[in-house]
Tab-separated table of C-alpha atoms in Angstrom:
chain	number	residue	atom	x	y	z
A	1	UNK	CA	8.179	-40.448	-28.318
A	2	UNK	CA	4.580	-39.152	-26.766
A	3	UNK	CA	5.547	-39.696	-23.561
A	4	UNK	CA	9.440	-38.680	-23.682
A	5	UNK	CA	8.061	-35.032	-25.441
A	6	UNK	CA	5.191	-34.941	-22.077
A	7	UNK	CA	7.742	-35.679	-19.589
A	8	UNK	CA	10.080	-32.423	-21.033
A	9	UNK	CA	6.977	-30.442	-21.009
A	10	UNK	CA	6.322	-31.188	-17.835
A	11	UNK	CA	9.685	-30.843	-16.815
A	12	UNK	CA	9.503	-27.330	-18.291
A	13	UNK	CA	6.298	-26.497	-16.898
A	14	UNK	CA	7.816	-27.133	-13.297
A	15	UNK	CA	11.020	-25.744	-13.747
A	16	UNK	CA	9.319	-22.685	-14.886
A	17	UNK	CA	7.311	-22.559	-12.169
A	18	UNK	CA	9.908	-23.241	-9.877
A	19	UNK	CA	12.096	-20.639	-11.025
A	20	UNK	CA	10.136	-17.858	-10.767
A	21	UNK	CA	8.912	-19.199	-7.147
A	22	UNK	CA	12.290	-18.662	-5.806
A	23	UNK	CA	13.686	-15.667	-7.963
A	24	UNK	CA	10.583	-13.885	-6.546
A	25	UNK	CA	11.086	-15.473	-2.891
A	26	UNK	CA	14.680	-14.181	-3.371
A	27	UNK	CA	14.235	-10.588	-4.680
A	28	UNK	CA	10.856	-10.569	-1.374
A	29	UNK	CA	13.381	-11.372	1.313
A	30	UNK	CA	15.630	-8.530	0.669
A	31	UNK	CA	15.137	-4.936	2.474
A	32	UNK	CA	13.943	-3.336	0.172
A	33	UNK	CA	12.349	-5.696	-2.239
A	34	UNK	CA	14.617	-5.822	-5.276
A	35	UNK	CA	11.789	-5.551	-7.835
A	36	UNK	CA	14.090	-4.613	-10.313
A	37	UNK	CA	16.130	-7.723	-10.261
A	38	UNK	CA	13.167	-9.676	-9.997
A	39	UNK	CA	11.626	-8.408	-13.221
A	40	UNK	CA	14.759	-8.833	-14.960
A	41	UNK	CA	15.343	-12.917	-13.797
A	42	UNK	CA	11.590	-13.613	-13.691
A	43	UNK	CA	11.703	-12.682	-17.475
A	44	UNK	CA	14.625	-13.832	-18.378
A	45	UNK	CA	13.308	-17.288	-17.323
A	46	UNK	CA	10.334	-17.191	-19.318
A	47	UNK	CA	11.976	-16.693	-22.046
A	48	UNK	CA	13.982	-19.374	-21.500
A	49	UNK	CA	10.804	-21.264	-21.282
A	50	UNK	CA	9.234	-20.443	-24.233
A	51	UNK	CA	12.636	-20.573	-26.124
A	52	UNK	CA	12.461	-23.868	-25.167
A	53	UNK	CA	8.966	-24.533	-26.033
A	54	UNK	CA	9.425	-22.790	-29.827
A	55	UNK	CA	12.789	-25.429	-29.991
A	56	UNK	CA	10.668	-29.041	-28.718
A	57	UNK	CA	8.370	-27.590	-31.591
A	58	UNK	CA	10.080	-26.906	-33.946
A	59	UNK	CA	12.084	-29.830	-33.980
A	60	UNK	CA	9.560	-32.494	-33.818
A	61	UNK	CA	6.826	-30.909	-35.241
A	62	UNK	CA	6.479	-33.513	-37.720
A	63	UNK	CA	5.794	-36.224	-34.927
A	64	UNK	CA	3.982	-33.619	-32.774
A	65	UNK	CA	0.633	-35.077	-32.737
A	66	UNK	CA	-2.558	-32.928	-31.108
A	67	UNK	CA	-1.966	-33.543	-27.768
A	68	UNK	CA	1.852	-32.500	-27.544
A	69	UNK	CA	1.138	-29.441	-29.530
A	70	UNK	CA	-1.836	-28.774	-26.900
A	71	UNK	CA	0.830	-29.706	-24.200
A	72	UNK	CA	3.110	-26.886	-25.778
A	73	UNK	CA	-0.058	-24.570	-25.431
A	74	UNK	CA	-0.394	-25.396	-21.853
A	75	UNK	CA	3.098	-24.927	-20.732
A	76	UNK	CA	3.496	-21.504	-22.340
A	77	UNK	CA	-0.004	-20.260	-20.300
A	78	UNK	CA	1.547	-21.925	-16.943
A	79	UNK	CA	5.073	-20.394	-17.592
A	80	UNK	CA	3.641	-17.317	-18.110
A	81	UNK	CA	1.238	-17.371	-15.297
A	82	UNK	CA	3.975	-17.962	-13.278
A	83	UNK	CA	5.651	-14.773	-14.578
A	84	UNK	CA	2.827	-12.983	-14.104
A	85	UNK	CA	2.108	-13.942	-10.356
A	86	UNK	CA	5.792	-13.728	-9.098
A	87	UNK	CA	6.405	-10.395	-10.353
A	88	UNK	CA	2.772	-9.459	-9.049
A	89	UNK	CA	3.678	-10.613	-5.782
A	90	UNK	CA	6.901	-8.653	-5.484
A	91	UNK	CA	5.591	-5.271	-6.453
A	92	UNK	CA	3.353	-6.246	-3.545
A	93	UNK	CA	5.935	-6.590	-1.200
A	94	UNK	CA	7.559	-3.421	-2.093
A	95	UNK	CA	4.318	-1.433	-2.537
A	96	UNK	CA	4.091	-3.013	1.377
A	97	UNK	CA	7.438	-1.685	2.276
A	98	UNK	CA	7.124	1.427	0.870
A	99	UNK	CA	3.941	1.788	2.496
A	100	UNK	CA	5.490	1.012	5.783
A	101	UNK	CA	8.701	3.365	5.503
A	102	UNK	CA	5.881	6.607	4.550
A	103	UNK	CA	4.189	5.461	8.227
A	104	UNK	CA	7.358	5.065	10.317
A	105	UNK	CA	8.464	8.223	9.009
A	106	UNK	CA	5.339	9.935	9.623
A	107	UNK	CA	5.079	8.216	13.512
A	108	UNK	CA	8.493	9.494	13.782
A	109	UNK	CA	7.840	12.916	12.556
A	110	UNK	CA	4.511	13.132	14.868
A	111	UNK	CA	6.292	12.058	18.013
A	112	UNK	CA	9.038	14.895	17.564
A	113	UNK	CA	6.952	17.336	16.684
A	114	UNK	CA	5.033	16.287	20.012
A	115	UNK	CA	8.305	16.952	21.805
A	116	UNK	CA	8.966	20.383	20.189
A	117	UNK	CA	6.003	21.666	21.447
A	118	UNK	CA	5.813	19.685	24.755
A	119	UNK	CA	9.071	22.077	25.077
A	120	UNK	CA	7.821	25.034	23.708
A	121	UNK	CA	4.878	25.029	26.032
A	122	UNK	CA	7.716	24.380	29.360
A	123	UNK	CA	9.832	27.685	27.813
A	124	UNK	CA	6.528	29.692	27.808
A	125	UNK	CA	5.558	28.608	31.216
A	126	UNK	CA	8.737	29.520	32.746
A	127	UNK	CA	7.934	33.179	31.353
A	128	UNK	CA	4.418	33.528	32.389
A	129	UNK	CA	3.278	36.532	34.420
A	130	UNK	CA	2.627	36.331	37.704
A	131	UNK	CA	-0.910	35.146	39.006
A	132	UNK	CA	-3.175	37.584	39.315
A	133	UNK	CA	-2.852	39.624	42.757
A	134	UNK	CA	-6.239	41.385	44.506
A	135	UNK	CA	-4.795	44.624	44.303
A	136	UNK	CA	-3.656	44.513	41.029
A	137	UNK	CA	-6.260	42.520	39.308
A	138	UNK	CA	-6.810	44.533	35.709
A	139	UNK	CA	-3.287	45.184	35.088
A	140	UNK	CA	-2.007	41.469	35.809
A	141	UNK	CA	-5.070	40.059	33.962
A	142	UNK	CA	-4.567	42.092	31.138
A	143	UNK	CA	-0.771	41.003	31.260
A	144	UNK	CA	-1.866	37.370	31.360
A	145	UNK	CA	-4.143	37.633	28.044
A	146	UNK	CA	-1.218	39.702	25.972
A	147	UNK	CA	0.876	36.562	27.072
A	148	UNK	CA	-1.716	34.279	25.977
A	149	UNK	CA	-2.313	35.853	22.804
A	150	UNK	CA	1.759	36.271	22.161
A	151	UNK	CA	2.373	32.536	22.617
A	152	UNK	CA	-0.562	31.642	20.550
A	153	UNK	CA	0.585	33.732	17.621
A	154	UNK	CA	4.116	32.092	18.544
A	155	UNK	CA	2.787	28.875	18.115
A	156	UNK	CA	1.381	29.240	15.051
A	157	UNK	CA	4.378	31.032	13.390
A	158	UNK	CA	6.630	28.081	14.407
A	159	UNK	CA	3.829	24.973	14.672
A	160	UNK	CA	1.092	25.974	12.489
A	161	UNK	CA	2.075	24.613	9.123
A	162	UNK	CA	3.939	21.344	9.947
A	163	UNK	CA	0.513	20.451	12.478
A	164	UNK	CA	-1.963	20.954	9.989
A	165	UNK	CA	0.120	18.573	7.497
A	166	UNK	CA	0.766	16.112	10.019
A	167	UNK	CA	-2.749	15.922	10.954
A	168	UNK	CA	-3.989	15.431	7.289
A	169	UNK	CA	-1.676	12.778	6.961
A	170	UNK	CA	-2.643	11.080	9.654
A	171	UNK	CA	-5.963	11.204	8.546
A	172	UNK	CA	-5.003	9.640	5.598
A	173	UNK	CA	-3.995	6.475	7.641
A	174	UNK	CA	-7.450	6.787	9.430
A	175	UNK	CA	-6.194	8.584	12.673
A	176	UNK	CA	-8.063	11.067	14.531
A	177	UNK	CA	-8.552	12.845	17.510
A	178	UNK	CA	-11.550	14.516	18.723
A	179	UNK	CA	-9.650	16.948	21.426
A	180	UNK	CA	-6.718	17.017	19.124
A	181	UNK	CA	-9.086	18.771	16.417
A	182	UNK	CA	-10.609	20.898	18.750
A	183	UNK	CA	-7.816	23.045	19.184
A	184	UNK	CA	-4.982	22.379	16.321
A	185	UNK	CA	-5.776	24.809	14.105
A	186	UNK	CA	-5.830	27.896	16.147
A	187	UNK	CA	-4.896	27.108	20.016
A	188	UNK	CA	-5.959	30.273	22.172
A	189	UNK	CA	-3.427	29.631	25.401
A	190	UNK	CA	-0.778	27.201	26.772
A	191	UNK	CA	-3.091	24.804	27.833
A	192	UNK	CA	-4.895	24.229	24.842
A	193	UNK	CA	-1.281	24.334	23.024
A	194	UNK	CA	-0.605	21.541	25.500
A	195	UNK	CA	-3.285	19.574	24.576
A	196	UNK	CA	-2.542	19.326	20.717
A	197	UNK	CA	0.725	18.379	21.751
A	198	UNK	CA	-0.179	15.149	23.794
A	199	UNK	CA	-3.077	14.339	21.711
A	200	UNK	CA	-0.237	14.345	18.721
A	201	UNK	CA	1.616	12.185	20.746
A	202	UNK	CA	-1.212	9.655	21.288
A	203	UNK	CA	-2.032	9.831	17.250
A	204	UNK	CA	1.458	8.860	16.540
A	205	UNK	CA	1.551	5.696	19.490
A	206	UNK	CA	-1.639	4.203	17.570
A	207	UNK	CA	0.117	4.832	14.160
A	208	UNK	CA	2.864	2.836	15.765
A	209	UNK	CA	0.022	0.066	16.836
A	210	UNK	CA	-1.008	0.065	13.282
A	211	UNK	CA	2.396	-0.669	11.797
A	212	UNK	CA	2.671	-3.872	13.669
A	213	UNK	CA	-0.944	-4.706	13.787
A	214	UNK	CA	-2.369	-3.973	9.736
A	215	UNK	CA	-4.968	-4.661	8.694
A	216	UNK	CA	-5.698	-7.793	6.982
């Protein structure tokens, strides 16, 4: 009777653990992790385990010596350490995913914000004043530095905003730029506007790099 009452426990103990290994392997391998089915199975199974459990007890608990009601102990700890790890492991996963999504999104953003500006700094270079000309130095340099200042105040109407919050969240995934903060929060010309925008564009390539290489 000992042994016929250790072999269910074990029995138990494995199929407990073995269910929740594969719910939780199950409800991992889907995109997105399906934490919410997971929960729901992993407990449902240990339940089942302890229902079973509370039953072998309270049926033979009369012939349940010490060491089958210590048995009943230990099953009920490894069922529910099982629980407790499988469900642990797939909020992982999906804290991982969700993690993941937030920095594609953000690369994405970055690079096409890049591009916007890339192209806003071709549209203002195709209405630039002319160069400077000896014999009409002032005028044409004055004319260059109202250009300078009217695409600078353009650039901040349209960029201003959306580049600062890009740049704190990249910060927030450990990326900077030492040219790139030079000049993002108040670029004086074309040039320097040019600047933020391919330094952007390098912050989001490493931001790619760090999707596919994390850190372990």
């Amino acid at each position: 009777m000992r042994a016929h009452v250790g072999s269910l426990y074990a029995l138990t103990a494995t199929s407990a653990i073995a269910g929740c290994a594969a719910v939780a392997a199950a409800a991992a391998a889907l995109t997105p992790p399906a934490v919410a089915i997971a929960d729901r199975y992993l407990t449902l199974t240990a339940i089942l385990v302890g229902a079973t459990v509370v039953t072998t007890v309270a049926t033979r608990h009369r012939t349940l010596d010490r060491p089958g009601r210590l048995a009943a102990v230990v099953v009920v700890l490894a069922a529910g350490g099982a629980w407790h790890a499988a469900r642990l492991w797939v909020h992982e996963k999906q804290f991982d995913f969700l993690v993941g999504a937030q920095q594609r999104q953000l690369e994405l953003s970055a690079l096409e914000l890049a591009g916007d500006i890339e192209n806003f700094v071709r549209q203002r270079a195709a209405q630039a004043p002319r160069r400077p000309a000896p014999e009409t130095w002032d005028r044409d340099v004055a004319a260059m530095l109202a250009f300078d200042n009217e695409t600078a105040a353009l650039f901040a109407a349209q960029f201003g905003p959306q580049v600062r919050r890009t740049r704190n969240l990249l910060v927030l995934e450990g990326l900077t730029d030492r040219d790139f903060d030079a000049f993002y929060r108040s670029p004086a010309n074309a040039f320097q506007i040019d600047i933020v925008a391919r330094r952007l564009d390098a912050l989001a390539r490493r931001l790619h790099r760090l999707e596919r290489h994390p850190a372990m």
